[in-house]
Coordinates of C-alpha atoms in Angstrom, one line a residue:
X8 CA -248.6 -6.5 67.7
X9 CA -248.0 -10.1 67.2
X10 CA -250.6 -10.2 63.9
X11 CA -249.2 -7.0 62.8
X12 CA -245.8 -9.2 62.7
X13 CA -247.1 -12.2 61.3
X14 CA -248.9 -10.5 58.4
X15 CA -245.6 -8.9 57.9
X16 CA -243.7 -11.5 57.4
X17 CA -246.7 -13.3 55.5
X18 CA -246.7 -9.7 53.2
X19 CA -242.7 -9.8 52.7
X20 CA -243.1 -13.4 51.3
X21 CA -245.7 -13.3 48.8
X22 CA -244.0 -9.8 47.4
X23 CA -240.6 -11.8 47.1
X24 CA -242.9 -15.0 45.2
X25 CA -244.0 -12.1 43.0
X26 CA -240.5 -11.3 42.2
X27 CA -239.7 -15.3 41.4
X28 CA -242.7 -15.1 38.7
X29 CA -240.1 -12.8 36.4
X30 CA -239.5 -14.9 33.6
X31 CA -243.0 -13.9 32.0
X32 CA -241.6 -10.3 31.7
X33 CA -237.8 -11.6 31.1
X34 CA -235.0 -9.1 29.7
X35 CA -234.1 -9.3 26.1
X36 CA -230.7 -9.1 25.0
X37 CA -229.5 -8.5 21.4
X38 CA -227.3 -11.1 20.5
X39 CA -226.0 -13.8 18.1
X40 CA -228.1 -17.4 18.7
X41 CA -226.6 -20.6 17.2
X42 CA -228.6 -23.4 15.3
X43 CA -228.4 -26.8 14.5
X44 CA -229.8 -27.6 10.5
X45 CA -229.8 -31.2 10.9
X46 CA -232.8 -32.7 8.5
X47 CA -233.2 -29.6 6.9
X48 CA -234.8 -27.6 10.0
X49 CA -233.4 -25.5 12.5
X50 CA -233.1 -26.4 16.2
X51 CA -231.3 -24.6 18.9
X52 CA -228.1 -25.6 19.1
X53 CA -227.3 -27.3 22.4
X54 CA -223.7 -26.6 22.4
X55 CA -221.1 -23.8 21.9
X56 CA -219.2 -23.2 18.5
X57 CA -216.2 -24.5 20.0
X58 CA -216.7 -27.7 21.1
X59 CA -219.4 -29.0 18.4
X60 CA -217.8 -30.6 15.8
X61 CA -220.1 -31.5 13.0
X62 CA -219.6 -34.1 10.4
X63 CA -219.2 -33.7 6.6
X64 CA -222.6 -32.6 5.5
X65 CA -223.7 -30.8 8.2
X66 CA -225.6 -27.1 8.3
X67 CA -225.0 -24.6 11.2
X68 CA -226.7 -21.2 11.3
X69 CA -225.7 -18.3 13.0
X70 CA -228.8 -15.6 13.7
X71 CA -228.3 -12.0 15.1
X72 CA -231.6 -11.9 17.4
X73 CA -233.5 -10.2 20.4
X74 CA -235.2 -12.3 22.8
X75 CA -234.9 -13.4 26.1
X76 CA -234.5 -16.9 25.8
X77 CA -233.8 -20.0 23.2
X78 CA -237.8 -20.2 22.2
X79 CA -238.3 -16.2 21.4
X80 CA -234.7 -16.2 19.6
X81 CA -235.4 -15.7 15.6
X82 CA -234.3 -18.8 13.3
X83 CA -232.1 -18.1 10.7
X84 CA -234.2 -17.2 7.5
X85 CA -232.4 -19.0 4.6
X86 CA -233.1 -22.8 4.5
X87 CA -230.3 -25.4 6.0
X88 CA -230.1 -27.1 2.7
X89 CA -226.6 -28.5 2.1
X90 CA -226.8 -29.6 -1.3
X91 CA -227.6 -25.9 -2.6
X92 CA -224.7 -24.4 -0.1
X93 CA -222.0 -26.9 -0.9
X94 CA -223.4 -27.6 -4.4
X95 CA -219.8 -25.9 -6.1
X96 CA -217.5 -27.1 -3.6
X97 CA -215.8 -30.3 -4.1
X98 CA -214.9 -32.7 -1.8
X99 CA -211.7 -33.2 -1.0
X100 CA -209.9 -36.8 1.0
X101 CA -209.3 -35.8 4.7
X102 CA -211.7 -32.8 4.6
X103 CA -215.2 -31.9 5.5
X104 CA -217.9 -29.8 4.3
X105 CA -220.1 -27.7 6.3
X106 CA -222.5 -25.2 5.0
X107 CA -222.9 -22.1 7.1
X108 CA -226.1 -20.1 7.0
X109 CA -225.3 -16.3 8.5
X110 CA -228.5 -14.3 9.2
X111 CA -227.4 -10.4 10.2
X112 CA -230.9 -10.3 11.4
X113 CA -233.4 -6.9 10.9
X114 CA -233.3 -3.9 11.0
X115 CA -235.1 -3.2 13.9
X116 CA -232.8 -6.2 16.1
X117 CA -229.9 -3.8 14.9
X118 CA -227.7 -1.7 17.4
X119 CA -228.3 2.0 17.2
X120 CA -227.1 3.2 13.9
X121 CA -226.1 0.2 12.2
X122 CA -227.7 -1.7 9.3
X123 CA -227.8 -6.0 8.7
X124 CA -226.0 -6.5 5.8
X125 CA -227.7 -9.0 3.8
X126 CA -228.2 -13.0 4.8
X127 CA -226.1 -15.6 3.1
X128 CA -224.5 -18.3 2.9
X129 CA -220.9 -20.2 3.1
X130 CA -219.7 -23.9 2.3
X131 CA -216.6 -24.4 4.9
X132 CA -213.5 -26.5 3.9
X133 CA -212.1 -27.8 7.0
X134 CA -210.4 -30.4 8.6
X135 CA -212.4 -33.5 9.8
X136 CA -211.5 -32.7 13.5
X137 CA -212.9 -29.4 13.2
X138 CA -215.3 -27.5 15.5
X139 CA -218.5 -25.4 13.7
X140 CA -216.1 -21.9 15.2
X141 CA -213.6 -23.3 13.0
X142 CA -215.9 -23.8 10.4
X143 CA -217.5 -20.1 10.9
X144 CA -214.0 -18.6 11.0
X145 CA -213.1 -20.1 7.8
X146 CA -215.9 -18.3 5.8
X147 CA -216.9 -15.7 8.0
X148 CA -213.9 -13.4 9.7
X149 CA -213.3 -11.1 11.1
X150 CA -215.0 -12.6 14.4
X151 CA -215.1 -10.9 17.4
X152 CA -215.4 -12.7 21.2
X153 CA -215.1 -10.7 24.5
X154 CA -213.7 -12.0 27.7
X155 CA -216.0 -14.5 28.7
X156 CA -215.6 -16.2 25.2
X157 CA -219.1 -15.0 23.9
X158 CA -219.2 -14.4 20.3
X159 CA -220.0 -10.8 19.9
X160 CA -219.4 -10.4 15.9
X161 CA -219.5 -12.5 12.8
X162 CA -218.0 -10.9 9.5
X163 CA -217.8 -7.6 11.8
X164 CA -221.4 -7.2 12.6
X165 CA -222.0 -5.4 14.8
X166 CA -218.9 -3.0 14.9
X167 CA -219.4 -2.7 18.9
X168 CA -221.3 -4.1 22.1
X169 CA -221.8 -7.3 23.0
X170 CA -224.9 -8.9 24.0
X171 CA -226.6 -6.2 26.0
X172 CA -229.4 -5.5 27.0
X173 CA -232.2 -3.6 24.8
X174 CA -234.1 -0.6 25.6
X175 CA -236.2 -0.8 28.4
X176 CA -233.8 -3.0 30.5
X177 CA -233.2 -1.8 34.2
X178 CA -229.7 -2.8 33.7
X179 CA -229.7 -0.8 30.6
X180 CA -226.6 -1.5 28.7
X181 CA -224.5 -2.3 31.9
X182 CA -225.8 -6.0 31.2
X183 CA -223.0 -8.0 31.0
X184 CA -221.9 -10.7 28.6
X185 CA -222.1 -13.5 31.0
X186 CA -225.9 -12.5 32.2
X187 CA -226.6 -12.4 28.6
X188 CA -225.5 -15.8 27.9
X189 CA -227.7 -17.6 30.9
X190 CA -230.8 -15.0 31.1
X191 CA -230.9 -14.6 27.5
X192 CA -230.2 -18.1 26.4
X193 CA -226.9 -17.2 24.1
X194 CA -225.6 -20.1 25.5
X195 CA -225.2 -21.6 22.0
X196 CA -223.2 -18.8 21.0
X197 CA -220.5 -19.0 23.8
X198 CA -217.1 -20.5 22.3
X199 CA -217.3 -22.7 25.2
X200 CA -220.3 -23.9 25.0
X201 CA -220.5 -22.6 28.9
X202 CA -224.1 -20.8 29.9
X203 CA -221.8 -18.6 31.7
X204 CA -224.0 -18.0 35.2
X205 CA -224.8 -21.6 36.2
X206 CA -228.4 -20.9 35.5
X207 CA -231.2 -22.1 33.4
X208 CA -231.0 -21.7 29.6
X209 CA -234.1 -19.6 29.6
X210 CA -234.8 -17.7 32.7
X211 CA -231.0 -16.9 34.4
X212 CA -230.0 -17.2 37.9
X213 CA -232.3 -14.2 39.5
X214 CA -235.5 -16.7 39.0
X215 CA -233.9 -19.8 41.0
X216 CA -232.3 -16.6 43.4
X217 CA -235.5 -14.6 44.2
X218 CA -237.6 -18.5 44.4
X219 CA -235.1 -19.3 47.2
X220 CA -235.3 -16.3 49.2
X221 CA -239.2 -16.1 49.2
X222 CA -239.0 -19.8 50.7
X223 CA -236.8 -18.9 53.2
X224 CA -239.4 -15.7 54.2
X225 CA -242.4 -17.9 53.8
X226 CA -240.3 -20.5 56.0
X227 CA -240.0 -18.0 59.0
X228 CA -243.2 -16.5 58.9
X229 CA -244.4 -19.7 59.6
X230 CA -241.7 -20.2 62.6
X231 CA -242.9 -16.7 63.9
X232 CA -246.2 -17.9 63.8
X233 CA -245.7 -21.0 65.5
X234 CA -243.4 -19.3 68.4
X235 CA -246.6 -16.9 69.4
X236 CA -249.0 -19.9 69.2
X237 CA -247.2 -21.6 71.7
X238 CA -246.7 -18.7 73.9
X239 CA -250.7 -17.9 73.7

């Protein structure tokens, strides 16, 4: 009786470490990723629309994507080259220029029924205080944010939905915004810049969850373990 406990407990732990190892088959979300085009490249942008506030000269890209974190989001397509997007726009005293690159994605990263329109691009005229959402909104309404203040929709693309989960998910479409934004690494993409869950950028809250509850199993089987030695 006492093994048949002990492997038990030994059993319910290493299941629950199986759990933690998740990321490798992490949930993709569709949803729109924001990039930085500083130097000509793109990088992931490490803050939220809202509360970057790039200088005159700057590049920022918008992608529609699937993947379930920053590294398997697509890039945006066209090239974050402000000369050729700003080239006919002239600049003005006590404004800024920022080119926006808007990449509707492909066809088969689009919801059910819709198509991308085409990619392009948009030199904003905005104030020197302004954030890149400011920027966006200036070329590229009508946006569309849910509750949470994750940007669902540039230029009205898509017409519905908002980060959820593709085909496949065990959430199905019941996965919320917020869960998008931390498991799916949208975090760019929030107006706030917020992750919305408190969890990593690139594997959510249920990795950190599952990791602590297998170490609290694995902590008592040891206990239980201990307890009968002592007793023998």
């Amino acid at each position: 009786m006492r093994r048949t406990r002990i492997a038990g407990a030994v059993l319910l732990a290493g299941t629950v470490t199986g759990l933690a190892a998740g990321p490798a088959q992490a949930q993709e979300y569709r949803y729109w990723s924001f990039w930085d085009g500083k130097g000509g490249s793109w990088a992931y942008a490490t803050e939220g629309p809202a509360t970057q506030r790039p200088a005159d000269g700057a590049v920022e890209g918008f992608r529609f994507t699937v993947g379930a974190d920053s590294a398997g989001a697509g890039k945006p397509r066209p090239a974050a080259d402000f000369d050729a997007i700003c080239r006919d726009t002239p600049a003005k005293d006590g404004r800024k220029r920022i080119g926006i690159v808007l990449d509707f994605g492909t066809a088969a990263d689009a919801p059910g029924g819709e198509r991308p329109p085409t990619a392009r691009t948009e030199c904003a005229q905005v104030a020197e205080d302004a954030s890149a959402g400011e920027a966006l909104a200036a070329v590229a309404r009508p946006l569309r944010y849910d509750a949470n203040a994750l940007l669902c929709a540039i230029a009205g693309y898509p017409k519905a939905g908002c980060a959820e989960a593709v085909d496949g998910s065990k959430d199905g479409a019941k996965g919320s915004a917020s869960s998008a934004a931390s498991s799916a690494g949208a975090a760019g993409a929030r107006a706030d810049g917020n992750d919305g869950g408190g969890g990593s950028g690139d594997g959510g809250p249920s990795a950190g969850l599952f990791g602590g509850v297998a170490a609290v199993v694995a902590l008592g089987a040891a206990a239980v373990w201990q307890a009968r030695r002592r007793r023998g």
